[in-house]
CSV table of C-alpha atoms in Angstrom, one decimal:
chain,number,residue,atom,x,y,z
A,1,MET,CA,81.5,-39.6,102.1
A,2,ARG,CA,81.1,-35.8,102.2
A,3,CYS,CA,81.5,-34.9,98.5
A,4,THR,CA,80.1,-37.2,95.9
A,5,ASP,CA,79.7,-37.1,92.1
A,6,ALA,CA,76.4,-38.8,91.8
A,7,CYS,CA,76.7,-40.4,88.4
A,8,VAL,CA,79.6,-41.2,86.1
A,9,TYR,CA,79.8,-43.8,83.3
A,10,PRO,CA,83.1,-45.6,83.3
A,11,TYR,CA,84.5,-47.9,80.6
A,12,PRO,CA,82.9,-49.6,78.6
A,13,LEU,CA,80.1,-47.0,78.7
A,14,GLY,CA,82.7,-44.3,78.4
A,15,ASP,CA,86.4,-44.0,77.5
A,16,SER,CA,87.9,-43.9,81.0
A,17,THR,CA,88.2,-46.8,83.4
A,18,VAL,CA,86.6,-46.7,86.9
A,19,ARG,CA,90.0,-46.5,88.6
A,20,ARG,CA,91.1,-43.6,86.4
A,21,MET,CA,87.8,-41.8,87.1
A,22,ALA,CA,88.2,-42.4,90.8
A,23,GLN,CA,91.7,-41.0,90.7
A,24,GLU,CA,90.5,-38.0,88.7
A,25,ALA,CA,87.6,-37.5,91.1
A,26,GLY,CA,90.0,-37.4,94.0
A,27,GLU,CA,92.1,-34.7,92.3
A,28,LEU,CA,89.0,-32.7,91.6
A,29,GLY,CA,88.0,-32.6,95.2
A,30,PHE,CA,85.6,-35.5,95.6
A,31,ASP,CA,85.9,-38.3,98.1
A,32,SER,CA,83.3,-40.6,96.5
A,33,MET,CA,81.5,-41.2,93.3
A,34,VAL,CA,78.6,-43.3,91.9
A,35,ALA,CA,79.8,-45.3,88.9
A,36,VAL,CA,77.1,-46.9,86.7
A,37,GLY,CA,77.7,-50.6,86.0
A,38,ALA,CA,80.7,-50.7,88.4
A,39,ARG,CA,81.2,-52.6,91.7
A,40,GLY,CA,81.8,-50.8,94.9
A,41,CYS,CA,85.5,-50.4,95.8
A,42,THR,CA,87.9,-47.8,97.2
A,43,TYR,CA,90.7,-46.6,95.0
A,44,LYS,CA,93.3,-44.0,96.1
A,45,GLY,CA,91.1,-42.9,98.9
A,46,VAL,CA,88.0,-42.4,96.7
A,47,GLU,CA,85.0,-44.5,97.5
A,48,VAL,CA,83.3,-45.9,94.4
A,49,VAL,CA,79.7,-46.8,94.8
A,50,GLY,CA,78.1,-49.0,92.2
A,51,GLY,CA,74.9,-47.7,90.5
A,52,THR,CA,72.2,-49.0,88.3
A,53,ILE,CA,69.8,-47.0,86.1
A,54,ILE,CA,66.4,-48.3,85.3
A,55,GLN,CA,64.2,-46.9,82.7
A,56,GLY,CA,60.6,-47.5,81.9
A,57,ARG,CA,57.6,-45.7,80.3
A,58,ASP,CA,55.2,-46.8,83.0
A,59,GLN,CA,55.2,-48.5,86.4
A,60,ARG,CA,54.8,-52.0,85.0
A,61,GLU,CA,58.0,-51.6,82.8
A,62,VAL,CA,59.9,-50.2,85.8
A,63,GLN,CA,58.9,-53.2,88.0
A,64,ALA,CA,59.8,-55.6,85.3
A,65,ALA,CA,63.2,-53.9,85.0
A,66,MET,CA,63.7,-54.2,88.7
A,67,ARG,CA,62.9,-57.9,88.7
A,68,ARG,CA,65.6,-58.4,86.1
A,69,ILE,CA,68.2,-56.9,88.4
A,70,ASP,CA,70.3,-59.7,89.9
A,71,GLY,CA,72.9,-59.3,92.6
A,72,ASN,CA,73.7,-56.0,94.3
A,73,PRO,CA,72.6,-53.1,92.1
A,74,GLY,CA,74.3,-50.5,94.3
A,75,ILE,CA,72.3,-47.3,94.2
A,76,LEU,CA,69.2,-47.7,92.2
A,77,MET,CA,68.4,-44.7,90.0
A,78,ALA,CA,65.3,-44.4,87.9
A,79,THR,CA,64.7,-42.1,84.9
A,80,ALA,CA,61.8,-39.8,85.6
A,81,GLY,CA,58.8,-39.5,83.3
A,82,ASP,CA,55.3,-38.1,83.6
A,83,TYR,CA,53.5,-37.3,86.9
A,84,THR,CA,52.0,-40.8,87.3
A,85,LEU,CA,55.4,-42.5,86.7
A,86,ASN,CA,57.2,-40.2,89.1
A,87,ARG,CA,54.6,-40.8,91.8
A,88,ALA,CA,55.0,-44.5,91.3
A,89,LEU,CA,58.8,-44.3,91.4
A,90,LEU,CA,58.6,-42.5,94.7
A,91,HIS,CA,56.4,-45.2,96.1
A,92,VAL,CA,58.8,-48.0,95.0
A,93,GLY,CA,61.0,-48.3,98.0
A,94,ARG,CA,64.2,-49.4,96.2
A,95,VAL,CA,64.5,-46.3,94.0
A,96,ARG,CA,66.9,-43.9,95.7
A,97,VAL,CA,67.5,-41.3,93.0
A,98,LEU,CA,65.2,-39.8,90.3
A,99,GLN,CA,67.2,-38.8,87.2
A,100,GLY,CA,66.4,-36.9,84.0
A,101,ILE,CA,63.7,-34.6,85.5
A,102,HIS,CA,64.8,-31.9,83.0
A,103,ALA,CA,63.4,-34.0,80.1
A,104,THR,CA,59.9,-34.4,81.7
A,105,PRO,CA,56.8,-32.2,81.4
A,106,LYS,CA,56.8,-29.1,83.6
A,107,ASN,CA,54.0,-30.4,85.8
A,108,SER,CA,55.6,-33.8,86.3
A,109,PHE,CA,57.2,-32.9,89.7
A,110,ASP,CA,55.2,-30.6,91.8
A,111,HIS,CA,54.9,-29.7,95.5
A,112,ILE,CA,53.1,-32.9,96.3
A,113,LEU,CA,55.8,-35.1,94.9
A,114,SER,CA,58.4,-32.9,96.5
A,115,LYS,CA,56.9,-33.5,99.9
A,116,MET,CA,56.7,-37.2,99.1
A,117,ALA,CA,60.4,-37.3,98.0
A,118,ALA,CA,61.3,-35.5,101.2
A,119,GLU,CA,59.4,-38.0,103.4
A,120,ARG,CA,60.8,-41.0,101.6
A,121,GLN,CA,64.3,-39.5,101.2
A,122,VAL,CA,64.4,-40.0,97.5
A,123,ALA,CA,66.9,-37.7,95.9
A,124,VAL,CA,66.5,-35.7,92.7
A,125,ASP,CA,69.6,-35.7,90.5
A,126,LEU,CA,70.8,-32.6,88.7
A,127,ASP,CA,72.9,-33.6,85.7
A,128,LEU,CA,75.4,-30.9,84.9
A,129,SER,CA,76.5,-32.4,81.6
A,130,LEU,CA,73.3,-30.8,80.1
A,131,LEU,CA,74.6,-27.4,80.9
A,132,VAL,CA,77.9,-28.1,79.3
A,133,SER,CA,77.0,-30.0,76.2
A,134,GLY,CA,73.5,-28.6,75.7
A,135,ARG,CA,73.0,-25.5,73.6
A,136,ASP,CA,70.2,-23.0,73.0
A,137,TYR,CA,66.7,-24.3,73.9
A,138,ALA,CA,67.9,-27.6,75.5
A,139,ARG,CA,70.1,-25.7,77.9
A,140,GLN,CA,67.6,-23.0,78.6
A,141,LYS,CA,64.9,-25.6,79.4
A,142,ALA,CA,67.3,-27.5,81.7
A,143,LEU,CA,68.2,-24.2,83.5
A,144,GLN,CA,64.5,-23.4,84.0
A,145,ARG,CA,63.7,-26.8,85.4
A,146,TYR,CA,66.7,-26.8,87.7
A,147,ALA,CA,65.8,-23.3,89.0
A,148,ASP,CA,62.3,-24.6,89.6
A,149,LEU,CA,63.6,-27.7,91.4
A,150,ALA,CA,65.9,-25.5,93.5
A,151,GLY,CA,62.9,-23.5,94.7
A,152,LEU,CA,61.0,-26.7,95.6
A,153,GLN,CA,64.0,-28.1,97.3
A,154,SER,CA,64.5,-25.1,99.5
A,155,ARG,CA,60.8,-25.3,100.6
A,156,PHE,CA,60.3,-29.0,101.1
A,157,GLY,CA,63.9,-30.2,101.8
A,158,PHE,CA,64.1,-33.3,99.6
A,159,PRO,CA,67.7,-34.4,98.9
A,160,PHE,CA,69.5,-33.2,95.8
A,161,THR,CA,72.4,-35.0,94.2
A,162,LEU,CA,74.8,-33.4,91.7
A,163,SER,CA,76.3,-35.4,88.9
A,164,SER,CA,78.7,-34.6,86.2
A,165,GLY,CA,77.2,-37.4,83.9
A,166,ALA,CA,80.8,-37.9,82.7
A,167,ARG,CA,81.7,-40.6,80.2
A,168,SER,CA,85.3,-39.5,80.2
A,169,ILE,CA,87.6,-37.9,82.7
A,170,LEU,CA,87.5,-34.8,80.5
A,171,GLN,CA,83.8,-34.4,81.3
A,172,MET,CA,84.3,-34.7,85.0
A,173,LYS,CA,83.8,-31.4,86.9
A,174,SER,CA,85.6,-30.2,90.0
A,175,THR,CA,83.6,-29.0,93.0
A,176,ARG,CA,84.7,-25.5,92.1
A,177,ASP,CA,83.2,-25.9,88.6
A,178,MET,CA,80.0,-27.4,90.1
A,179,VAL,CA,79.6,-24.3,92.2
A,180,ALA,CA,80.1,-22.1,89.2
A,181,LEU,CA,77.7,-24.1,87.0
A,182,CYS,CA,75.0,-24.3,89.7
A,183,GLY,CA,75.2,-20.5,90.0
A,184,LEU,CA,73.7,-20.4,86.6
A,185,PHE,CA,70.3,-21.6,88.0
A,186,GLY,CA,70.5,-19.9,91.4
A,187,LEU,CA,71.8,-22.7,93.6
A,188,ASP,CA,74.3,-21.1,96.0
A,189,GLU,CA,77.5,-22.5,97.5
A,190,ASP,CA,75.6,-23.9,100.6
A,191,GLY,CA,73.0,-25.5,98.3
A,192,VAL,CA,75.8,-27.1,96.3
A,193,GLY,CA,77.5,-28.4,99.5
A,194,GLY,CA,74.2,-30.0,100.6
A,195,ALA,CA,73.7,-31.5,97.1
A,196,LEU,CA,77.2,-33.0,97.2
A,197,LEU,CA,76.2,-34.7,100.5
A,198,GLY,CA,73.0,-36.0,98.9
A,199,ILE,CA,74.3,-39.6,98.3
A,200,ALA,CA,75.6,-39.8,101.8
A,201,LYS,CA,72.2,-38.7,103.1
A,202,ILE,CA,70.3,-41.4,101.2
A,203,LEU,CA,72.8,-44.1,102.0
A,204,ARG,CA,73.2,-43.2,105.6
A,205,PRO,CA,70.1,-41.3,106.6
A,206,GLU,CA,70.0,-39.5,109.9
A,207,LYS,CA,68.2,-41.4,112.6
A,208,ALA,CA,65.8,-39.8,115.1
A,209,VAL,CA,68.0,-41.1,117.9
A,210,GLU,CA,71.6,-42.1,117.4
A,211,VAL,CA,74.1,-43.4,120.0
A,212,VAL,CA,77.4,-41.6,119.8
A,213,GLU,CA,80.2,-43.2,121.8
B,1,MET,CA,99.0,11.9,76.0
B,2,LYS,CA,99.5,10.9,79.6
B,3,PRO,CA,98.6,7.3,80.5
B,4,ARG,CA,95.7,6.8,82.7
B,5,PRO,CA,96.8,6.5,86.4
B,6,PRO,CA,96.5,3.0,87.9
B,7,THR,CA,93.7,4.0,90.3
B,8,MET,CA,91.5,5.1,87.4
B,9,ARG,CA,92.0,1.9,85.4
B,10,GLY,CA,89.5,-0.9,85.5
B,11,LYS,CA,90.1,-3.6,88.1
B,12,ARG,CA,90.9,-7.0,86.8
B,13,ARG,CA,90.9,-10.6,88.0
B,14,TYR,CA,93.1,-13.4,86.7
B,15,ILE,CA,92.0,-17.0,86.6
B,16,LEU,CA,94.5,-19.9,86.5
B,17,ALA,CA,93.1,-22.9,84.6
B,18,ARG,CA,94.4,-26.3,83.8
B,19,LEU,CA,93.9,-27.8,80.4
B,20,ASP,CA,93.3,-31.6,80.1
B,21,PRO,CA,94.5,-33.9,78.6
B,22,PRO,CA,98.1,-32.7,78.7
B,23,SER,CA,98.8,-34.3,75.4
B,24,VAL,CA,96.7,-31.8,73.5
B,25,ALA,CA,98.5,-28.6,72.6
B,26,VAL,CA,96.0,-25.7,72.7
B,27,SER,CA,97.0,-22.3,71.4
B,28,GLY,CA,96.0,-19.2,73.2
B,29,ARG,CA,94.0,-18.0,70.2
B,30,ASP,CA,92.0,-21.2,69.9
B,31,LEU,CA,91.3,-21.2,73.7
B,32,TYR,CA,90.1,-17.6,73.5
B,33,TYR,CA,87.7,-18.4,70.7
B,34,ALA,CA,86.3,-21.4,72.7
B,35,ILE,CA,85.9,-19.2,75.8
B,36,ALA,CA,84.3,-16.4,73.8
B,37,GLU,CA,81.8,-18.9,72.2
B,38,SER,CA,81.0,-20.3,75.6
B,39,LEU,CA,80.6,-16.9,77.2
B,40,THR,CA,78.4,-15.6,74.4
B,41,SER,CA,76.2,-18.7,74.5
B,42,LEU,CA,75.8,-18.3,78.3
B,43,TYR,CA,75.6,-14.6,78.8
B,44,GLY,CA,75.1,-13.0,75.4
B,45,ASP,CA,77.0,-10.3,73.6
B,46,SER,CA,76.3,-7.7,76.4
B,47,GLY,CA,77.8,-10.1,79.0
B,48,MET,CA,80.8,-10.7,76.8
B,49,ALA,CA,81.4,-7.0,76.4
B,50,ARG,CA,81.0,-6.5,80.2
B,51,ILE,CA,83.3,-9.4,81.1
B,52,GLN,CA,86.1,-8.5,78.6
B,53,PRO,CA,87.9,-11.9,78.7
B,54,SER,CA,91.3,-12.4,77.4
B,55,VAL,CA,93.8,-15.3,77.4
B,56,VAL,CA,97.0,-13.8,78.9
B,57,SER,CA,99.1,-17.0,78.7
B,58,CYS,CA,98.6,-20.6,77.6
B,59,THR,CA,101.7,-22.8,78.0
B,60,GLY,CA,102.5,-26.1,79.6
B,61,GLY,CA,98.9,-27.3,80.0
B,62,TYR,CA,97.9,-24.2,82.0
B,63,ALA,CA,96.3,-21.0,81.0
B,64,ILE,CA,95.8,-17.6,82.7
B,65,ILE,CA,92.6,-15.8,81.7
B,66,ARG,CA,91.9,-12.2,82.5
B,67,CYS,CA,88.5,-10.6,83.2
B,68,ILE,CA,86.9,-7.6,84.8
B,69,ARG,CA,86.7,-7.8,88.6
B,70,SER,CA,83.4,-9.3,89.9
B,71,THR,CA,82.8,-11.3,86.8
B,72,GLU,CA,85.2,-14.1,87.7
B,73,GLY,CA,82.3,-16.4,88.8
B,74,GLN,CA,80.8,-16.0,85.4
B,75,VAL,CA,84.1,-16.8,83.7
B,76,SER,CA,84.6,-19.9,85.9
B,77,ALA,CA,81.1,-21.1,84.8
B,78,CYS,CA,82.0,-20.5,81.2
B,79,LEU,CA,85.3,-22.3,81.5
B,80,ALA,CA,83.5,-25.3,83.0
B,81,ALA,CA,81.2,-25.2,80.0
B,82,VAL,CA,84.0,-25.4,77.5
B,83,HIS,CA,84.3,-29.0,76.3
B,84,GLN,CA,85.9,-28.6,72.9
B,85,VAL,CA,88.7,-26.5,71.4
B,86,GLN,CA,88.9,-26.7,67.6
B,87,GLU,CA,86.8,-29.9,67.7
B,88,VAL,CA,89.2,-31.6,70.1
B,89,SER,CA,87.8,-32.7,73.4
B,90,VAL,CA,89.4,-30.6,76.2
B,91,ALA,CA,88.6,-29.9,79.8
B,92,VAL,CA,89.3,-26.4,81.1
B,93,ARG,CA,89.4,-26.5,84.9
B,94,SER,CA,89.7,-23.3,86.9
B,95,ILE,CA,92.1,-23.7,89.8
B,96,ARG,CA,92.6,-20.3,91.4
B,97,THR,CA,91.6,-16.7,91.0
B,98,SER,CA,93.8,-13.8,91.9
B,99,GLY,CA,94.1,-10.1,91.6
B,100,THR,CA,97.7,-10.3,90.1
B,101,MET,CA,99.3,-12.5,87.6
B,102,ARG,CA,102.4,-12.6,89.7
B,103,SER,CA,100.7,-14.6,92.5
B,104,LEU,CA,99.3,-17.0,89.9
B,105,ARG,CA,102.7,-17.5,88.4
B,106,GLN,CA,104.2,-18.2,91.9
B,107,HIS,CA,101.4,-20.7,92.5
B,108,LEU,CA,102.1,-22.3,89.1
B,109,ALA,CA,105.8,-22.5,89.9
B,110,GLY,CA,105.0,-24.7,92.9
B,111,MET,CA,102.9,-27.2,90.9
B,112,LYS,CA,104.2,-30.4,89.5
B,113,PRO,CA,105.0,-30.4,85.8
B,114,ARG,CA,102.6,-32.3,83.6
B,115,VAL,CA,105.0,-33.9,81.2
B,116,PRO,CA,104.7,-37.6,80.1
B,117,CYS,CA,107.1,-39.9,82.0
B,118,GLY,CA,107.3,-42.6,79.4
B,119,GLU,CA,105.8,-44.2,76.4
B,120,GLN,CA,105.2,-47.9,75.9
B,121,ASP,CA,103.4,-50.3,73.5
B,122,ALA,CA,100.3,-51.7,75.2
B,123,TYR,CA,97.8,-54.4,74.4
B,124,PHE,CA,94.3,-53.7,75.7
B,125,GLN,CA,91.0,-55.4,74.8
B,126,GLY,CA,92.6,-57.4,72.0
B,127,ARG,CA,94.1,-54.3,70.2
B,128,SER,CA,97.5,-52.7,70.0
B,129,TRP,CA,97.9,-49.2,71.5
B,130,THR,CA,100.6,-46.7,72.3
B,131,GLY,CA,100.5,-45.9,76.0
B,132,VAL,CA,101.7,-42.5,77.2
B,133,GLN,CA,102.4,-42.6,81.0
B,134,TYR,CA,101.9,-39.7,83.3
B,135,PRO,CA,102.8,-39.2,87.0
B,136,GLY,CA,100.4,-40.9,89.3
B,137,ALA,CA,100.3,-44.2,87.4
B,138,LYS,CA,98.0,-42.7,84.7
B,139,VAL,CA,98.2,-44.1,81.2
B,140,ASP,CA,96.5,-42.6,78.1
B,141,LEU,CA,96.1,-45.1,75.3
B,142,PHE,CA,96.2,-44.1,71.6
B,143,GLU,CA,95.2,-46.8,69.1
B,144,LYS,CA,97.9,-47.5,66.6
B,145,GLY,CA,97.3,-46.7,63.0
B,146,PHE,CA,94.5,-44.2,63.6
B,147,LYS,CA,94.9,-40.4,63.5
B,148,ASN,CA,93.0,-37.9,65.5
B,149,GLN,CA,91.1,-40.6,67.5
B,150,GLN,CA,90.0,-40.1,71.1
B,151,PRO,CA,92.3,-41.8,73.6
B,152,LEU,CA,91.3,-44.1,76.3
B,153,PHE,CA,92.2,-43.1,79.9
B,154,LEU,CA,93.5,-45.9,82.2
B,155,THR,CA,95.8,-46.6,85.1
B,156,GLU,CA,98.8,-48.9,85.1
B,157,GLU,CA,96.7,-51.4,87.2
B,158,ASP,CA,94.1,-51.5,84.4
B,159,LEU,CA,96.8,-52.4,81.9
B,160,GLU,CA,98.3,-55.1,84.1
B,161,GLU,CA,94.9,-56.9,84.5
């Protein structure tokens, strides 16, 4: 798991089945992907990790949504909100990825939350579909937020994940395309490489001491 | 008037891009307009003038795009941001960058053709579809009786289930 597309939406949320998306991801240079609403499997050498997105306006709604989850949710991703909600989401142990930071107020993710995210190994997701489908102000705002997050990440070292946010194989991006798109907000090739490893880092965190045979 | 010697001409780079889905026929002119729109939206008119993009060829599901040297990264970003050509959903994926068209054409000659390997009637989710098969067990489904609709993208295993 060295190169992961951190969020795709297969059929019925999109127009492509999870197998076809996995096949396409393999051709685009990925070895794994997180598919919302899908079960974990491996198809043509590409590891598919299931994912669940929870959304709530405050901590209570988030916890209620988490209680409703039955079975194995895979990677639990939460939609970010204001500062209080983001802080609460970082405290909830089960949430592994914060999504949708671009749509939150500018002060909703600062140096304190960055440090907390780094300590708890909660990743922040950069959804590249906004840079593709967004226009004018929406795209400019997303680029500004991503550039700001890239600065915080280089200082505090919390994990990044990169997602295509694809609902179709036509919206999936290759690793080469991701490098080009991330260049728009100043994330260099090494940064992109680290972000593509983000899911692996949160699923299999490095231990202080590890026995290597 | 003497032509400008090669050493005094502007240096160019050529980008080979794949167009998906293969069933959509995109003309070079439409692709150029989509790229120009994307470039102008990302880098503005001055960027567009500096980059000088042009679609050199667009056949068989592949396109070769020319730009000024050192702007190929910007063109790759703009290609990744193209999602529609003439209001049809299309993906433009840059594959390779080169200083000559010849090397791109040599690379292209070594790639597998992207032609359909069959067509069949299919029944999926309680509806009738026309399935177009591609190498690698890929199947694109087009619903019968509807024009200009977006296809579904499956594999043969999905159809068998």
